[in-house]
PDB file of C-alpha atoms in Angstrom:
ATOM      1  CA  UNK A  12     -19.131  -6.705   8.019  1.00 94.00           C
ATOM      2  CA  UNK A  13     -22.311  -5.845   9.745  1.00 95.00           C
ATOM      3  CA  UNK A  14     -24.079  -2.733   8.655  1.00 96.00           C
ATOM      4  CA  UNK A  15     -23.577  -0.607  11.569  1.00 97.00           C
ATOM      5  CA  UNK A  16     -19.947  -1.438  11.696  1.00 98.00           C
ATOM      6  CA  UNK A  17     -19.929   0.329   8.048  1.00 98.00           C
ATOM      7  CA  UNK A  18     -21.824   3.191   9.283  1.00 98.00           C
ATOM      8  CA  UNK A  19     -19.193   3.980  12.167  1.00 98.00           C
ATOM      9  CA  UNK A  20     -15.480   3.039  10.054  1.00 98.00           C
ATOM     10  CA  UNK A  21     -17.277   5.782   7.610  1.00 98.00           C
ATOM     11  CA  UNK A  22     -18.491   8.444  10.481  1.00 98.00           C
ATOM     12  CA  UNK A  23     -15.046   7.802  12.129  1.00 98.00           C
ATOM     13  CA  UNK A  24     -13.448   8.437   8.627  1.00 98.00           C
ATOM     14  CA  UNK A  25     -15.692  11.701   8.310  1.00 98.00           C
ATOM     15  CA  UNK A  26     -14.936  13.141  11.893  1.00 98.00           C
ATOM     16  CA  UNK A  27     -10.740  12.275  11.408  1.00 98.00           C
ATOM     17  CA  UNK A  28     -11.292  13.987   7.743  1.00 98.00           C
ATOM     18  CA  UNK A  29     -12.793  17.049   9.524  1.00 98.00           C
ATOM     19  CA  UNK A  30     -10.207  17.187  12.312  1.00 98.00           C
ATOM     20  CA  UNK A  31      -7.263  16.650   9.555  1.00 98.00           C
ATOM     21  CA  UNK A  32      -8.680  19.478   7.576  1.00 98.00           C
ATOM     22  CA  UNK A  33      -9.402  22.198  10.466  1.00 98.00           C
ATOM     23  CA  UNK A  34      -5.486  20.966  10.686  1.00 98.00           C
ATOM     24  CA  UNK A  35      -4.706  22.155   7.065  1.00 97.00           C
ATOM     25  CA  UNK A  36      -6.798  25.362   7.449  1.00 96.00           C
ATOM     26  CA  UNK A  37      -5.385  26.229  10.791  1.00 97.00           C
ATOM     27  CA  UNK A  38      -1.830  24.387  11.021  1.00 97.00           C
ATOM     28  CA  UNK A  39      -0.358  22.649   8.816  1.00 97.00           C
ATOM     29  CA  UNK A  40       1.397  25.706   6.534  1.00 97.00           C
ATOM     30  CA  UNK A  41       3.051  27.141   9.874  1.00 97.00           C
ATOM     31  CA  UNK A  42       4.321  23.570  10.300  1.00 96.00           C
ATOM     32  CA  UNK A  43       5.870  22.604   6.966  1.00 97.00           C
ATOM     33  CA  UNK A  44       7.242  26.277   7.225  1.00 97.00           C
ATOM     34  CA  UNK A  45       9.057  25.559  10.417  1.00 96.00           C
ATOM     35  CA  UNK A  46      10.558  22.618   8.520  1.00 95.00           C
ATOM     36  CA  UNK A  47      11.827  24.088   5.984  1.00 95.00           C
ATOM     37  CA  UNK A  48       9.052  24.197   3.143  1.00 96.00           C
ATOM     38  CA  UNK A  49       8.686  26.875   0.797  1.00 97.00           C
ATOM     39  CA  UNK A  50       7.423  28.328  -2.412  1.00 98.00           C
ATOM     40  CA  UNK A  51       6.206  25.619  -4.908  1.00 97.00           C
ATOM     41  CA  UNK A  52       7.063  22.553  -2.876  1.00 95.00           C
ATOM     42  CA  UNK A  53       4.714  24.249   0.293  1.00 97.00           C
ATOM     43  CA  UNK A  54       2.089  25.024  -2.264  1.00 97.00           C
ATOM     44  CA  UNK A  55       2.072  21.145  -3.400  1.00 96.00           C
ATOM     45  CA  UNK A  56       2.583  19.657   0.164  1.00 97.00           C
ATOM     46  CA  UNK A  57      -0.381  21.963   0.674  1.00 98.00           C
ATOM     47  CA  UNK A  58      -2.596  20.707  -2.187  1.00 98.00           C
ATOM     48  CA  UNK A  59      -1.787  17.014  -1.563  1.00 97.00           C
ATOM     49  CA  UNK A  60      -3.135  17.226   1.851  1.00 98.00           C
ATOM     50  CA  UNK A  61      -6.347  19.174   0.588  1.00 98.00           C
ATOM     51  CA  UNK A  62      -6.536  16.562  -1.933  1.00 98.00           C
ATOM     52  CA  UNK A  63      -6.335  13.771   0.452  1.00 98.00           C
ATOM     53  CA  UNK A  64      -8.862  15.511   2.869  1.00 98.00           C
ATOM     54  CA  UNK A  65     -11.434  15.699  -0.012  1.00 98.00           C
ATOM     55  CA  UNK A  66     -11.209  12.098  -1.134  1.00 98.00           C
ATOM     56  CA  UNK A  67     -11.069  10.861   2.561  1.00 98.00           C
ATOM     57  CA  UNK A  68     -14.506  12.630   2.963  1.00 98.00           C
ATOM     58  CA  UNK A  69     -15.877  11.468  -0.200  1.00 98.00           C
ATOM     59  CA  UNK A  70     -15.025   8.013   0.463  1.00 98.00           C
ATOM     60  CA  UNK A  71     -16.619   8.407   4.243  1.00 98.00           C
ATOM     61  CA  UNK A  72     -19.405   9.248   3.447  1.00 98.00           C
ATOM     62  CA  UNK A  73     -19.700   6.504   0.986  1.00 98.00           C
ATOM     63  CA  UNK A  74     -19.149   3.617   3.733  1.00 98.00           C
ATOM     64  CA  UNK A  75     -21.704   4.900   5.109  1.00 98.00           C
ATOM     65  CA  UNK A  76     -23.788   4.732   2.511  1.00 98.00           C
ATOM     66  CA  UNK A  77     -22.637   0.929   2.197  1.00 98.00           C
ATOM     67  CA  UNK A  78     -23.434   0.671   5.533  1.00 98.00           C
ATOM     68  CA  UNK A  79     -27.466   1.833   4.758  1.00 97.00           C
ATOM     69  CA  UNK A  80     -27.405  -0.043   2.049  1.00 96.00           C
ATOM     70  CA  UNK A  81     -26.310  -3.310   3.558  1.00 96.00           C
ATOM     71  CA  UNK A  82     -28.964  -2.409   6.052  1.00 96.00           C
ATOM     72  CA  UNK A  83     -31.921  -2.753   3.900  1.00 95.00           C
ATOM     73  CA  UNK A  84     -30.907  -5.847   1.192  1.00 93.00           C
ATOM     74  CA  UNK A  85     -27.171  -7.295   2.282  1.00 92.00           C
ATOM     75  CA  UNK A  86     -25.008  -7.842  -0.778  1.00 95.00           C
ATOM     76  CA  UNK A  87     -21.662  -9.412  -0.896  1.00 97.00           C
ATOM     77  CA  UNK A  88     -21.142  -6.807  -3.796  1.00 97.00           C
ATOM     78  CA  UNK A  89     -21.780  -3.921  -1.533  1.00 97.00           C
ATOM     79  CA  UNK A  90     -19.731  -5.594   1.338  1.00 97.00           C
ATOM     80  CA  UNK A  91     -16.866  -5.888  -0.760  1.00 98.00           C
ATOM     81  CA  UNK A  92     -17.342  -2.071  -2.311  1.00 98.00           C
ATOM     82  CA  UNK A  93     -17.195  -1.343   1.484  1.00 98.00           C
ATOM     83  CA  UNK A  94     -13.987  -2.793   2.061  1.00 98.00           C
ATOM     84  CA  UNK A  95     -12.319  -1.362  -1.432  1.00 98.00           C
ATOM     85  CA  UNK A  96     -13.319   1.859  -0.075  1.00 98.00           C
ATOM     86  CA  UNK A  97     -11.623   1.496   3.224  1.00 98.00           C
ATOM     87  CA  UNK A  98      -8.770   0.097   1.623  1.00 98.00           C
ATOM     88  CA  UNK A  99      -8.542   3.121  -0.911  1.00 98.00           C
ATOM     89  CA  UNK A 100      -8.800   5.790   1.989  1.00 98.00           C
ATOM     90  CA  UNK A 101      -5.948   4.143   3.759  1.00 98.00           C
ATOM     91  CA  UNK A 102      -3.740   3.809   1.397  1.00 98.00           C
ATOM     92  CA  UNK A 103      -4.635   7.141  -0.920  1.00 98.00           C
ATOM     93  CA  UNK A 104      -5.357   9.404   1.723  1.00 98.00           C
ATOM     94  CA  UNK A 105      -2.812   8.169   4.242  1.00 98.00           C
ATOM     95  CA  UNK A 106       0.139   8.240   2.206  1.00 98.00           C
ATOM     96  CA  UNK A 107      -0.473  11.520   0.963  1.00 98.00           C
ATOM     97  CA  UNK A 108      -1.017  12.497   4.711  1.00 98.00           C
ATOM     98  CA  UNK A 109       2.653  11.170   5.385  1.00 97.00           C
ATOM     99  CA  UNK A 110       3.928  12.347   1.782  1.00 97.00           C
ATOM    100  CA  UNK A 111       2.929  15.679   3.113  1.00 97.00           C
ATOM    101  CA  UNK A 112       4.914  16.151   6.309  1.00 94.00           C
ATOM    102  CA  UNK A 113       7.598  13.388   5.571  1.00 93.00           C
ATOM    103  CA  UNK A 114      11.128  14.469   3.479  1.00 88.00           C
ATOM    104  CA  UNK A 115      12.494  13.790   0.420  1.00 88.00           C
ATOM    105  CA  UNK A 116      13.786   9.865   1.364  1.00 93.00           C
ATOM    106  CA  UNK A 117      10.291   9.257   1.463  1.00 94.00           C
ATOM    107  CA  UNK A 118       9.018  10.005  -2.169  1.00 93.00           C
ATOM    108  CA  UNK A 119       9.122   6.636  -2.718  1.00 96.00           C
ATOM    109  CA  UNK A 120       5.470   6.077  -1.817  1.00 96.00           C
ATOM    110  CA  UNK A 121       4.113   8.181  -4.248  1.00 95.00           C
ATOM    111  CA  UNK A 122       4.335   5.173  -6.362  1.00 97.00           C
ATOM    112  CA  UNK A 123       1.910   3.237  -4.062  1.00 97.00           C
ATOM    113  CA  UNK A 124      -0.824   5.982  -3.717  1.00 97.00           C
ATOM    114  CA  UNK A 125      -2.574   5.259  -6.903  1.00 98.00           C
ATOM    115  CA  UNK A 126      -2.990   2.075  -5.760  1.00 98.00           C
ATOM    116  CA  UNK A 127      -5.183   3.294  -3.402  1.00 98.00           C
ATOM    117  CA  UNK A 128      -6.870   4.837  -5.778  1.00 98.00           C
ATOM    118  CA  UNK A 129      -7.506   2.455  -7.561  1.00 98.00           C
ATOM    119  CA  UNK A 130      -9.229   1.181  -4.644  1.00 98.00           C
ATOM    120  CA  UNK A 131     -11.757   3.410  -4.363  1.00 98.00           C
ATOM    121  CA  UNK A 132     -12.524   3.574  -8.038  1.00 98.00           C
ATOM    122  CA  UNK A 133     -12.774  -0.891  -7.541  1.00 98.00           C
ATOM    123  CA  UNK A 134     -15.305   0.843  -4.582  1.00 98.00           C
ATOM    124  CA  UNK A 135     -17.270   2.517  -7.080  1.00 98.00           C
ATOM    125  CA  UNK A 136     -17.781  -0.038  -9.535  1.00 98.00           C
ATOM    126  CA  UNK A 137     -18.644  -2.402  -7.184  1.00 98.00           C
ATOM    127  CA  UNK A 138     -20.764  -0.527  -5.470  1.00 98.00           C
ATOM    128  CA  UNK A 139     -22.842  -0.064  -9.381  1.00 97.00           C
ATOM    129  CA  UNK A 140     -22.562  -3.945  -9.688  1.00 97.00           C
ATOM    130  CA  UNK A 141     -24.277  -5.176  -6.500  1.00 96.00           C
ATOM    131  CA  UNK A 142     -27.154  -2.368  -7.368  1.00 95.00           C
ATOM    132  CA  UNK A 143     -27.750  -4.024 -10.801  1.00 96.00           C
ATOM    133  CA  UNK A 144     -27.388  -7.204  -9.262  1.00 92.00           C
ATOM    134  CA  UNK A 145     -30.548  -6.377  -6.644  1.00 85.00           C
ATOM    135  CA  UNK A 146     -33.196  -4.956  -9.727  1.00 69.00           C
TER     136      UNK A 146
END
């Protein structure tokens, strides 16, 4: 992936991560309310989507860092961070998105969101790798 390509997935990410959290500031509690969610389950539904917010950001703004970084000495290590990254944010952050607003038949994918994390921790390490690899 070219460098510039990195630099927009992660400003994309950033801008949808700011637009999805002006949602849970400003919308999302009056919506799980009108479906029915209340008392702890609203307060977790509520967390989980701040919690996917935060990482999505996070993880945005570290593309973009991939992105610069690819820019000025191209590493297969970084490229690869870059994709574990965009992997993790899809997968974390967009299942808790749908966990969220989705119903009980749907718990099921809980089970596949640490995957996604996992992801993004892969991100991080190989991220540290391709920066030992260029001293």
């Amino acid at each position: 992936m070219t460098p510039t390509r990195w630099i927009a997935i992660g400003a994309i990410l950033g801008a949808a991560g700011v637009a999805l959290g002006a949602f849970g500031a400003h919308g999302l509690e009056g919506r799980l309310t009108s479906l029915g969610y209340a008392g702890d389950d609203l307060a977790k539904r509520l967390a989980n989507h701040e919690t996917a917010v935060r990482y999505q950001m996070w993880h945005a703004l570290s593309i973009v860092l991939v992105g610069i970084l690819m820019g000025t000495r191209p590493s297969l290590w970084w490229n690869a961070s870059g994709w574990a990254f965009l992997f993790g944010v899809l997968v974390f952050s967009g299942l808790l998105y749908v966990l969220v607003l989705a119903g009980p038949s749907w718990r099921w994918l809980g089970a596949i969101v640490p995957i996604g994390g996992l992801s993004l921790i892969a991100g991080w390490a190989l991220l540290a790798v391709g920066a030992l690899r260029q001293s």
